[in-house]
Amino acid sequence: MDNSKTIVTHEKVESNNKSGINYTTVVEQFGCQLIDNELISKVKQVVKKDTLHPVLENNIFFAHRDFDALMDKCLHEKKNNFYIYTGRGPSSTNLHLGHMIPFMTAKYLQDIFDVPVVIQITDDEKYYQTNSNIPFEQYRQYAFENIKDIIACGFNPKKTYIFLNSIQNTHFSHNSVKIQKRIKLQHFKNTFGFTDDDNIGKVSFPSYQMAPSFASSFPILLHPPTDDNPQLDSFYNPISSFFGQIINPDAHKEYLKQLSNMKCLIIAAVDQDPYFRTLRDIAPKINEPKPIVIYSRFIGSLQGKDKKMSASVNNSSIFLTDTSKQVKKKINGAFSGGQETLELHRQLGGNPDVDVATQYIEFFSGDTEMVAKVKEDFRSGQLLSGELKKKCIEIVNNILDEHRQNREKITNELISEFMSIRSLI
Ligand code: TRP
């Protein structure tokens, strides 16, 4: 009998099953679709590639909402008229490898689809959620450090906008107002588990995470003036665009219609579904398209896949600032799916499904074929746990080295460029 239990909410992820969270249950519970081979083939058709990165091929992104319809649209229109949206809640200066997955994926998808990316840094969110007395200003410091790590993933500065929630633009706030009006407190209590003891910041926050899912939150970035829409020129100034519906209602309507043709593809870990599930219900009521989402699994804690990595538990994760020695020590001490003795391992084989090092190779090697071989050899007993961990250490240290080098080159000018309002098209 399977009595495993999985809990996934926007603040907590837990499972009492050693092979980790039961993702099929999660999909059933949330009502999204699994990413299957047919969908992966469609993506290959759109981007004209034979193989994709393991985050897609190995089902690390395992679930979606309307991603298939988006791919059909791209094939039909022969252009990729969408932007990518992802984000990060800065809860410390120190990111761990699990935090990198949405950003690595967003950068990869930006490259293969050639589309803009917007990245939200929710300093407000983490301030509301934390019970300690950390001052609000401290979250800005976290944000600054996190932004450097995000840029170091290699985003294209011409097509990427990073913004901080505590410095908001008018269009973004405008959409948050419309969203807030449509949500009942009762719904949020059910969906997010808010209680009467929660601060009201927590309750208002979700609308700010939802608003970037509409292109109309970023008109200047996503719909700059072109020769065929000169009549809309007056709207690209932040003030006149805001009052556009009063100055010239017909042109404004047309402008909004064009903006809504640009779809949003959200990249997130599956615990973020409560936000986007709610928003998809509201969108038609405020004349906006439903956002499209793809969801990833979690990278397990070093102590076992049944727990999510946590930035606050030091030994549960590998941090971007860890030295190669620390990485070696942590991976060597990680939960293993190998047998107790060498003899038993050769005889019975290991279990890659619970093995933590195998999972890291799966997430970070970038090599779909190699991952399959490692799993097969470990299962058959041919590959020993020590050998597998050695491979894992090498892969992780290479990634961290490259990341450090990229991060060192980031200047304040570059950060300003990423955070400035300009055309991304
Ligand atoms: N709430 C996310 C976190 O806790 C941050 C975030 C903001 C986000 N906007 C997003 C994540 C969009 C995915 C997609 O880190």
CSV table of C-alpha atoms and ligand atoms in Angstrom, one decimal:
chain,number,residue,atom,x,y,z
A,1,MET,CA,0.0,0.0,0.0
A,2,ASP,CA,1.3,3.4,-0.9
A,3,ASN,CA,0.8,5.6,2.2
A,4,SER,CA,3.3,8.3,1.1
A,5,LYS,CA,2.2,11.8,1.7
A,6,THR,CA,3.1,14.9,-0.3
A,7,ILE,CA,2.4,18.4,0.7
A,8,VAL,CA,3.2,21.3,-1.7
A,9,THR,CA,2.1,24.8,-1.0
A,10,HIS,CA,3.7,28.2,-1.9
A,11,GLU,CA,5.5,28.1,1.5
A,12,LYS,CA,6.1,24.4,2.2
A,13,VAL,CA,7.2,21.3,0.4
A,14,GLU,CA,7.3,18.0,2.2
A,15,SER,CA,7.1,14.3,1.5
A,16,ASN,CA,7.6,11.2,3.6
A,17,ASN,CA,8.6,9.1,0.7
A,18,LYS,CA,12.4,8.5,0.1
A,19,SER,CA,12.1,8.8,-3.7
A,20,GLY,CA,10.7,12.3,-3.1
A,21,ILE,CA,7.6,14.1,-4.0
A,22,ASN,CA,4.9,12.2,-5.9
A,23,TYR,CA,4.5,14.5,-8.8
A,24,THR,CA,1.6,12.6,-10.4
A,25,THR,CA,-0.5,13.4,-7.3
A,26,VAL,CA,0.6,17.0,-7.5
A,27,VAL,CA,-0.6,17.3,-11.1
A,28,GLU,CA,-3.9,15.7,-10.2
A,29,GLN,CA,-4.3,17.9,-7.2
A,30,PHE,CA,-3.6,21.1,-9.1
A,31,GLY,CA,-5.2,20.1,-12.3
A,32,CYS,CA,-2.4,20.9,-14.7
A,33,GLN,CA,-1.1,18.6,-17.5
A,34,LEU,CA,2.0,16.4,-17.7
A,35,ILE,CA,4.7,17.3,-20.2
A,36,ASP,CA,4.8,14.3,-22.5
A,37,ASN,CA,6.9,13.2,-25.5
A,38,GLU,CA,4.4,14.6,-28.0
A,39,LEU,CA,4.8,18.0,-26.5
A,40,ILE,CA,8.6,17.7,-26.4
A,41,SER,CA,8.5,16.9,-30.1
A,42,LYS,CA,6.4,20.0,-30.8
A,43,VAL,CA,9.0,22.1,-29.0
A,44,LYS,CA,11.7,20.6,-31.2
A,45,GLN,CA,9.7,21.4,-34.3
A,46,VAL,CA,9.3,25.1,-33.3
A,47,VAL,CA,12.9,25.6,-32.4
A,48,LYS,CA,14.2,23.3,-35.2
A,49,LYS,CA,16.4,21.1,-33.0
A,50,ASP,CA,16.8,17.3,-32.7
A,51,THR,CA,17.6,17.3,-28.9
A,52,LEU,CA,16.8,19.7,-26.1
A,53,HIS,CA,18.4,20.4,-22.8
A,54,PRO,CA,17.9,17.7,-20.1
A,55,VAL,CA,15.6,20.0,-18.1
A,56,LEU,CA,13.1,19.3,-20.8
A,57,GLU,CA,14.1,15.9,-22.2
A,58,ASN,CA,14.5,14.4,-18.7
A,59,ASN,CA,11.2,15.8,-17.5
A,60,ILE,CA,12.6,18.1,-14.8
A,61,PHE,CA,10.0,20.4,-16.1
A,62,PHE,CA,7.2,17.9,-15.8
A,63,ALA,CA,3.9,19.8,-15.9
A,64,HIS,CA,2.3,22.6,-17.8
A,65,ARG,CA,-0.7,24.7,-18.5
A,66,ASP,CA,-1.4,25.4,-22.2
A,67,PHE,CA,2.3,25.0,-23.3
A,68,ASP,CA,1.1,22.7,-26.1
A,69,ALA,CA,-1.3,25.4,-27.4
A,70,LEU,CA,1.5,28.0,-27.3
A,71,MET,CA,3.7,25.7,-29.4
A,72,ASP,CA,0.8,25.2,-31.9
A,73,LYS,CA,0.4,28.9,-32.1
A,74,CYS,CA,4.2,29.4,-32.8
A,75,LEU,CA,4.1,26.7,-35.5
A,76,HIS,CA,1.0,28.2,-37.1
A,77,GLU,CA,2.2,31.8,-37.0
A,78,LYS,CA,5.8,30.9,-37.8
A,79,LYS,CA,6.9,33.3,-35.2
A,80,ASN,CA,7.4,33.2,-31.4
A,81,ASN,CA,5.2,35.9,-30.2
A,82,PHE,CA,5.6,35.4,-26.4
A,83,TYR,CA,7.8,36.5,-23.6
A,84,ILE,CA,9.1,34.5,-20.6
A,85,TYR,CA,8.4,35.5,-17.0
A,86,THR,CA,10.1,34.1,-13.9
A,87,GLY,CA,11.2,35.5,-10.6
A,88,ARG,CA,13.0,35.2,-7.3
A,89,GLY,CA,12.1,36.0,-3.7
A,90,PRO,CA,15.4,37.2,-2.1
A,91,SER,CA,15.5,35.6,1.3
A,92,SER,CA,19.3,35.7,1.7
A,93,THR,CA,22.4,36.7,-0.2
A,94,ASN,CA,23.2,33.2,-0.9
A,95,LEU,CA,21.6,31.2,-3.6
A,96,HIS,CA,21.8,27.4,-3.8
A,97,LEU,CA,21.9,25.3,-6.9
A,98,GLY,CA,18.2,24.5,-6.7
A,99,HIS,CA,17.5,28.3,-7.1
A,100,MET,CA,19.3,28.3,-10.4
A,101,ILE,CA,17.0,25.9,-12.2
A,102,PRO,CA,14.3,28.4,-13.3
A,103,PHE,CA,17.0,30.8,-14.4
A,104,MET,CA,19.1,28.3,-16.3
A,105,THR,CA,16.0,27.2,-18.0
A,106,ALA,CA,14.8,30.7,-18.8
A,107,LYS,CA,18.2,31.6,-20.3
A,108,TYR,CA,18.1,28.4,-22.4
A,109,LEU,CA,14.6,29.0,-23.6
A,110,GLN,CA,15.5,32.7,-24.3
A,111,ASP,CA,18.3,31.4,-26.6
A,112,ILE,CA,16.4,28.7,-28.5
A,113,PHE,CA,13.1,30.7,-28.9
A,114,ASP,CA,14.8,34.2,-29.2
A,115,VAL,CA,12.3,35.9,-26.9
A,116,PRO,CA,12.3,38.5,-24.2
A,117,VAL,CA,12.6,37.6,-20.5
A,118,VAL,CA,11.2,39.5,-17.5
A,119,ILE,CA,12.5,38.7,-14.1
A,120,GLN,CA,10.7,39.8,-10.9
A,121,ILE,CA,12.6,40.2,-7.6
A,122,THR,CA,10.0,40.0,-4.8
A,123,ASP,CA,11.7,41.8,-1.9
A,124,ASP,CA,8.2,42.6,-0.5
A,125,GLU,CA,7.2,38.9,-0.5
A,126,LYS,CA,10.1,37.7,1.6
A,127,TYR,CA,9.7,40.6,4.0
A,128,TYR,CA,6.0,39.8,4.6
A,129,GLN,CA,6.7,36.0,4.9
A,130,THR,CA,9.6,36.2,7.4
A,131,ASN,CA,8.7,36.4,11.1
A,132,SER,CA,12.0,37.8,12.3
A,133,ASN,CA,12.9,41.4,12.6
A,134,ILE,CA,15.0,41.7,9.5
A,135,PRO,CA,14.5,45.3,8.3
A,136,PHE,CA,12.9,45.8,4.8
A,137,GLU,CA,16.0,47.6,3.5
A,138,GLN,CA,18.0,44.4,4.2
A,139,TYR,CA,15.9,42.6,1.5
A,140,ARG,CA,17.2,45.2,-1.1
A,141,GLN,CA,20.7,44.1,-0.2
A,142,TYR,CA,19.7,40.4,-0.8
A,143,ALA,CA,18.0,41.4,-4.0
A,144,PHE,CA,21.2,43.2,-5.3
A,145,GLU,CA,23.3,40.1,-4.6
A,146,ASN,CA,20.7,37.7,-6.1
A,147,ILE,CA,20.4,39.9,-9.2
A,148,LYS,CA,24.2,39.4,-9.9
A,149,ASP,CA,23.7,35.6,-9.6
A,150,ILE,CA,20.8,35.8,-12.0
A,151,ILE,CA,22.7,37.9,-14.6
A,152,ALA,CA,25.6,35.4,-14.3
A,153,CYS,CA,23.4,32.7,-15.8
A,154,GLY,CA,24.1,34.4,-19.1
A,155,PHE,CA,20.9,36.3,-20.0
A,156,ASN,CA,21.0,38.5,-23.1
A,157,PRO,CA,21.1,42.1,-21.8
A,158,LYS,CA,19.2,43.3,-24.9
A,159,LYS,CA,16.2,41.1,-24.2
A,160,THR,CA,16.1,40.8,-20.4
A,161,TYR,CA,14.4,43.1,-17.9
A,162,ILE,CA,15.0,42.6,-14.2
A,163,PHE,CA,12.8,44.6,-11.8
A,164,LEU,CA,12.4,44.9,-8.0
A,165,ASN,CA,8.8,44.9,-6.6
A,166,SER,CA,9.6,47.8,-4.2
A,167,ILE,CA,10.3,50.0,-7.3
A,168,GLN,CA,7.2,49.5,-9.4
A,169,ASN,CA,6.2,50.9,-12.8
A,170,THR,CA,2.7,52.3,-13.3
A,171,HIS,CA,1.4,49.7,-15.7
A,172,PHE,CA,2.3,46.9,-13.4
A,173,SER,CA,0.5,48.5,-10.5
A,174,HIS,CA,-2.5,49.2,-12.7
A,175,ASN,CA,-2.9,45.5,-13.5
A,176,SER,CA,-2.4,44.6,-9.8
A,177,VAL,CA,-5.4,46.8,-8.9
A,178,LYS,CA,-7.5,45.0,-11.5
A,179,ILE,CA,-6.4,41.6,-10.1
A,180,GLN,CA,-7.0,42.5,-6.4
A,181,LYS,CA,-10.5,43.6,-7.2
A,182,ARG,CA,-11.4,40.2,-8.6
A,183,ILE,CA,-10.2,38.0,-5.8
A,184,LYS,CA,-12.2,37.2,-2.6
A,185,LEU,CA,-10.4,36.8,0.7
A,186,GLN,CA,-12.1,33.5,1.1
A,187,HIS,CA,-10.5,32.2,-2.0
A,188,PHE,CA,-7.0,33.2,-0.8
A,189,LYS,CA,-7.6,31.6,2.6
A,190,ASN,CA,-8.4,28.3,0.7
A,191,THR,CA,-5.7,28.6,-1.9
A,192,PHE,CA,-2.8,29.9,0.1
A,193,GLY,CA,-3.9,28.8,3.6
A,194,PHE,CA,-3.9,32.4,5.0
A,195,THR,CA,-5.4,32.8,8.4
A,196,ASP,CA,-6.6,35.7,10.5
A,197,ASP,CA,-3.1,35.9,12.1
A,198,ASP,CA,-1.3,36.6,8.8
A,199,ASN,CA,-0.2,40.2,8.1
A,200,ILE,CA,-2.2,41.8,5.3
A,201,GLY,CA,0.9,42.3,3.2
A,202,LYS,CA,0.9,38.5,2.6
A,203,VAL,CA,-2.6,38.8,1.4
A,204,SER,CA,-2.0,41.6,-1.1
A,205,PHE,CA,1.3,40.2,-2.3
A,206,PRO,CA,0.0,37.5,-4.7
A,207,SER,CA,-1.5,40.2,-7.0
A,208,TYR,CA,2.0,41.6,-7.5
A,209,GLN,CA,3.4,38.2,-8.5
A,210,MET,CA,0.5,37.7,-10.9
A,211,ALA,CA,0.6,41.1,-12.7
A,212,PRO,CA,3.8,40.5,-14.7
A,213,SER,CA,2.0,37.6,-16.5
A,214,PHE,CA,0.3,40.2,-18.7
A,215,ALA,CA,2.2,41.9,-21.5
A,216,SER,CA,0.2,45.1,-20.7
A,217,SER,CA,2.3,45.4,-17.5
A,218,PHE,CA,5.3,46.1,-19.8
A,219,PRO,CA,4.0,48.1,-22.8
A,220,ILE,CA,7.2,50.0,-23.5
A,221,LEU,CA,9.3,46.9,-23.2
A,222,LEU,CA,7.2,44.4,-25.1
A,223,HIS,CA,5.4,46.6,-27.7
A,224,PRO,CA,7.7,49.4,-28.8
A,225,PRO,CA,6.6,51.7,-31.7
A,226,THR,CA,7.2,50.4,-35.2
A,227,ASP,CA,6.5,51.7,-38.6
A,228,ASP,CA,3.2,49.9,-38.8
A,229,ASN,CA,1.8,51.3,-35.5
A,230,PRO,CA,2.9,55.0,-35.6
A,231,GLN,CA,-0.5,56.1,-34.4
A,232,LEU,CA,0.3,54.5,-31.1
A,233,ASP,CA,3.5,56.5,-30.6
A,234,SER,CA,2.0,58.8,-28.0
A,235,PHE,CA,1.4,55.9,-25.8
A,236,TYR,CA,5.0,54.9,-25.3
A,237,ASN,CA,5.7,57.7,-22.9
A,238,PRO,CA,4.8,56.3,-19.5
A,239,ILE,CA,2.4,59.2,-18.7
A,240,SER,CA,0.6,59.4,-22.0
A,241,SER,CA,0.3,55.7,-22.3
A,242,PHE,CA,-1.3,55.6,-18.9
A,243,PHE,CA,-3.8,58.3,-19.8
A,244,GLY,CA,-4.1,56.9,-23.4
A,245,GLN,CA,-7.6,55.6,-22.9
A,246,ILE,CA,-8.8,59.1,-22.2
A,247,ILE,CA,-6.7,60.9,-24.9
A,248,ASN,CA,-7.6,58.5,-27.7
A,249,PRO,CA,-9.8,55.6,-26.8
A,250,ASP,CA,-9.9,53.8,-30.2
A,251,ALA,CA,-6.2,53.8,-30.6
A,252,HIS,CA,-5.8,52.7,-27.1
A,253,LYS,CA,-8.1,49.8,-27.6
A,254,GLU,CA,-6.1,48.7,-30.6
A,255,TYR,CA,-2.9,49.1,-28.7
A,256,LEU,CA,-4.2,46.8,-25.9
A,257,LYS,CA,-5.3,44.3,-28.4
A,258,GLN,CA,-1.9,44.1,-30.0
A,259,LEU,CA,-0.3,43.7,-26.6
A,260,SER,CA,-2.6,40.9,-25.7
A,261,ASN,CA,-1.4,38.9,-28.7
A,262,MET,CA,1.9,38.6,-27.0
A,263,LYS,CA,1.5,35.6,-24.7
A,264,CYS,CA,3.4,35.0,-21.4
A,265,LEU,CA,5.2,31.8,-20.7
A,266,ILE,CA,5.9,31.5,-16.9
A,267,ILE,CA,8.8,29.3,-15.7
A,268,ALA,CA,8.4,28.2,-12.1
A,269,ALA,CA,8.7,25.4,-9.6
A,270,VAL,CA,5.4,23.7,-9.0
A,271,ASP,CA,4.8,25.3,-5.6
A,272,GLN,CA,4.0,28.5,-7.4
A,273,ASP,CA,0.9,27.1,-9.1
A,274,PRO,CA,-1.6,28.7,-6.6
A,275,TYR,CA,-0.7,32.1,-8.0
A,276,PHE,CA,-1.0,31.2,-11.6
A,277,ARG,CA,-4.0,28.9,-11.3
A,278,THR,CA,-5.9,31.7,-9.6
A,279,LEU,CA,-4.8,34.2,-12.3
A,280,ARG,CA,-5.9,32.0,-15.2
A,281,ASP,CA,-9.4,32.1,-13.8
A,282,ILE,CA,-9.4,35.9,-13.5
A,283,ALA,CA,-7.7,36.8,-16.8
A,284,PRO,CA,-10.7,36.6,-19.1
A,285,LYS,CA,-12.7,38.8,-16.7
A,286,ILE,CA,-10.2,41.6,-17.2
A,287,ASN,CA,-9.7,41.0,-20.9
A,288,GLU,CA,-6.3,39.5,-20.7
A,289,PRO,CA,-5.0,36.3,-22.1
A,290,LYS,CA,-4.4,33.4,-19.7
A,291,PRO,CA,-0.7,33.0,-19.0
A,292,ILE,CA,1.0,29.7,-20.0
A,293,VAL,CA,3.1,27.9,-17.4
A,294,ILE,CA,5.7,25.2,-17.2
A,295,TYR,CA,6.5,23.7,-13.8
A,296,SER,CA,9.7,22.0,-12.5
A,297,ARG,CA,10.3,19.4,-9.9
A,298,PHE,CA,12.4,20.4,-6.8
A,299,ILE,CA,16.0,19.5,-6.4
A,300,GLY,CA,16.1,17.3,-3.2
A,301,SER,CA,18.1,18.1,-0.1
A,302,LEU,CA,21.5,16.5,0.1
A,303,GLN,CA,20.0,14.4,3.0
A,304,GLY,CA,17.5,12.8,0.6
A,305,LYS,CA,15.0,13.7,-2.1
A,306,ASP,CA,12.1,13.7,0.2
A,307,LYS,CA,12.9,17.3,1.3
A,308,LYS,CA,13.4,20.5,-0.7
A,309,MET,CA,16.8,22.2,-0.5
A,310,SER,CA,16.6,25.1,1.9
A,311,ALA,CA,18.7,28.2,2.0
A,312,SER,CA,18.4,28.3,5.7
A,313,VAL,CA,19.7,24.8,6.4
A,314,ASN,CA,23.4,24.9,5.6
A,315,ASN,CA,24.1,21.2,4.9
A,316,SER,CA,21.0,20.6,2.9
A,317,SER,CA,22.3,22.3,-0.2
A,318,ILE,CA,25.2,23.4,-2.3
A,319,PHE,CA,25.6,27.1,-2.4
A,320,LEU,CA,26.9,29.1,-5.3
A,321,THR,CA,29.6,30.4,-3.0
A,322,ASP,CA,30.8,26.9,-1.8
A,323,THR,CA,34.5,26.1,-2.5
A,324,SER,CA,35.3,23.0,-4.6
A,325,LYS,CA,36.5,21.4,-1.3
A,326,GLN,CA,33.1,22.1,0.4
A,327,VAL,CA,31.3,20.7,-2.7
A,328,LYS,CA,33.4,17.5,-2.5
A,329,LYS,CA,32.6,17.0,1.1
A,330,LYS,CA,28.9,17.7,0.8
A,331,ILE,CA,28.4,15.4,-2.2
A,332,ASN,CA,30.5,12.6,-0.6
A,333,GLY,CA,28.2,12.9,2.4
A,334,ALA,CA,25.0,13.0,0.4
A,335,PHE,CA,22.3,10.4,0.7
A,336,SER,CA,23.2,7.4,-1.5
A,337,GLY,CA,21.1,4.8,-3.3
A,338,GLY,CA,24.1,2.4,-3.3
A,339,GLN,CA,24.3,-0.8,-1.2
A,340,GLU,CA,26.1,-1.1,2.1
A,341,THR,CA,29.1,-3.0,0.8
A,342,LEU,CA,30.8,-3.3,-2.6
A,343,GLU,CA,29.9,-7.0,-2.9
A,344,LEU,CA,26.2,-6.3,-2.3
A,345,HIS,CA,26.3,-3.3,-4.7
A,346,ARG,CA,27.8,-5.5,-7.5
A,347,GLN,CA,25.2,-8.2,-6.8
A,348,LEU,CA,22.0,-6.1,-6.3
A,349,GLY,CA,22.8,-2.8,-8.0
A,350,GLY,CA,22.0,0.7,-6.7
A,351,ASN,CA,18.8,2.7,-6.8
A,352,PRO,CA,19.2,5.9,-8.8
A,353,ASP,CA,15.7,7.0,-8.0
A,354,VAL,CA,16.6,7.8,-4.4
A,355,ASP,CA,20.3,8.7,-5.0
A,356,VAL,CA,21.0,12.4,-4.6
A,357,ALA,CA,24.2,12.6,-6.7
A,358,THR,CA,22.3,11.0,-9.6
A,359,GLN,CA,19.8,13.7,-9.4
A,360,TYR,CA,22.4,16.5,-9.5
A,361,ILE,CA,23.9,14.9,-12.6
A,362,GLU,CA,20.4,14.8,-14.1
A,363,PHE,CA,19.7,18.5,-13.3
A,364,PHE,CA,23.1,20.0,-14.1
A,365,SER,CA,25.1,18.0,-16.6
A,366,GLY,CA,23.3,19.3,-19.7
A,367,ASP,CA,23.9,15.9,-21.3
A,368,THR,CA,20.8,13.7,-21.8
A,369,GLU,CA,22.7,10.6,-23.1
A,370,MET,CA,25.2,10.6,-20.3
A,371,VAL,CA,22.5,10.8,-17.7
A,372,ALA,CA,20.8,7.7,-19.1
A,373,LYS,CA,24.0,5.8,-19.1
A,374,VAL,CA,24.9,6.8,-15.5
A,375,LYS,CA,21.5,5.6,-14.3
A,376,GLU,CA,21.7,2.3,-16.1
A,377,ASP,CA,25.2,1.5,-14.9
A,378,PHE,CA,24.3,2.4,-11.3
A,379,ARG,CA,21.2,0.3,-11.4
A,380,SER,CA,23.1,-2.7,-12.7
A,381,GLY,CA,25.8,-2.4,-10.0
A,382,GLN,CA,28.5,-1.7,-12.6
A,383,LEU,CA,28.9,1.9,-11.4
A,384,LEU,CA,29.8,2.3,-7.7
A,385,SER,CA,28.4,5.0,-5.5
A,386,GLY,CA,31.9,6.5,-5.0
A,387,GLU,CA,32.5,6.7,-8.8
A,388,LEU,CA,29.2,8.3,-9.4
A,389,LYS,CA,29.8,10.9,-6.7
A,390,LYS,CA,33.2,11.7,-8.2
A,391,LYS,CA,31.5,12.4,-11.6
A,392,CYS,CA,28.9,14.5,-9.8
A,393,ILE,CA,31.5,16.6,-7.9
A,394,GLU,CA,33.3,17.3,-11.2
A,395,ILE,CA,30.1,18.5,-12.9
A,396,VAL,CA,29.0,20.7,-10.0
A,397,ASN,CA,32.4,22.2,-9.6
A,398,ASN,CA,32.6,23.1,-13.3
A,399,ILE,CA,29.3,24.8,-13.1
A,400,LEU,CA,30.2,26.8,-10.0
A,401,ASP,CA,33.6,27.8,-11.5
A,402,GLU,CA,31.9,29.2,-14.6
A,403,HIS,CA,29.3,31.0,-12.5
A,404,ARG,CA,32.0,32.6,-10.3
A,405,GLN,CA,33.9,33.9,-13.4
A,406,ASN,CA,30.7,35.3,-14.9
A,407,ARG,CA,29.7,36.9,-11.7
A,408,GLU,CA,33.0,38.7,-11.1
A,409,LYS,CA,32.6,40.5,-14.5
A,410,ILE,CA,29.2,42.1,-13.5
A,411,THR,CA,29.4,45.8,-13.1
A,412,ASN,CA,26.9,48.3,-11.7
A,413,GLU,CA,26.5,49.6,-15.2
A,414,LEU,CA,25.4,46.2,-16.4
A,415,ILE,CA,22.9,45.8,-13.6
A,416,SER,CA,21.4,49.2,-14.5
A,417,GLU,CA,21.1,48.2,-18.1
A,418,PHE,CA,19.2,45.0,-17.1
A,419,MET,CA,16.9,47.1,-14.9
A,420,SER,CA,16.2,50.0,-17.2
A,421,ILE,CA,12.9,50.4,-19.1
A,422,ARG,CA,13.6,50.0,-22.8
A,423,SER,CA,12.5,48.0,-25.8
A,424,LEU,CA,13.2,44.3,-25.5
A,425,ILE,CA,12.0,43.6,-29.0
B,1,TRP,N1,7.5,33.6,-5.3
B,1,TRP,C1,8.8,33.3,-5.9
B,1,TRP,C2,9.8,32.8,-4.7
B,1,TRP,O1,9.4,32.6,-3.6
B,1,TRP,C3,9.4,34.4,-6.7
B,1,TRP,C4,8.7,34.7,-8.0
B,1,TRP,C5,8.1,35.9,-8.3
B,1,TRP,C6,8.4,33.9,-9.1
B,1,TRP,N2,7.6,35.9,-9.5
B,1,TRP,C7,7.7,34.6,-10.0
B,1,TRP,C8,8.8,32.5,-9.4
B,1,TRP,C9,7.4,34.1,-11.3
B,1,TRP,C10,8.4,32.0,-10.6
B,1,TRP,C11,7.7,32.8,-11.5
B,1,TRP,O2,11.0,32.7,-5.0
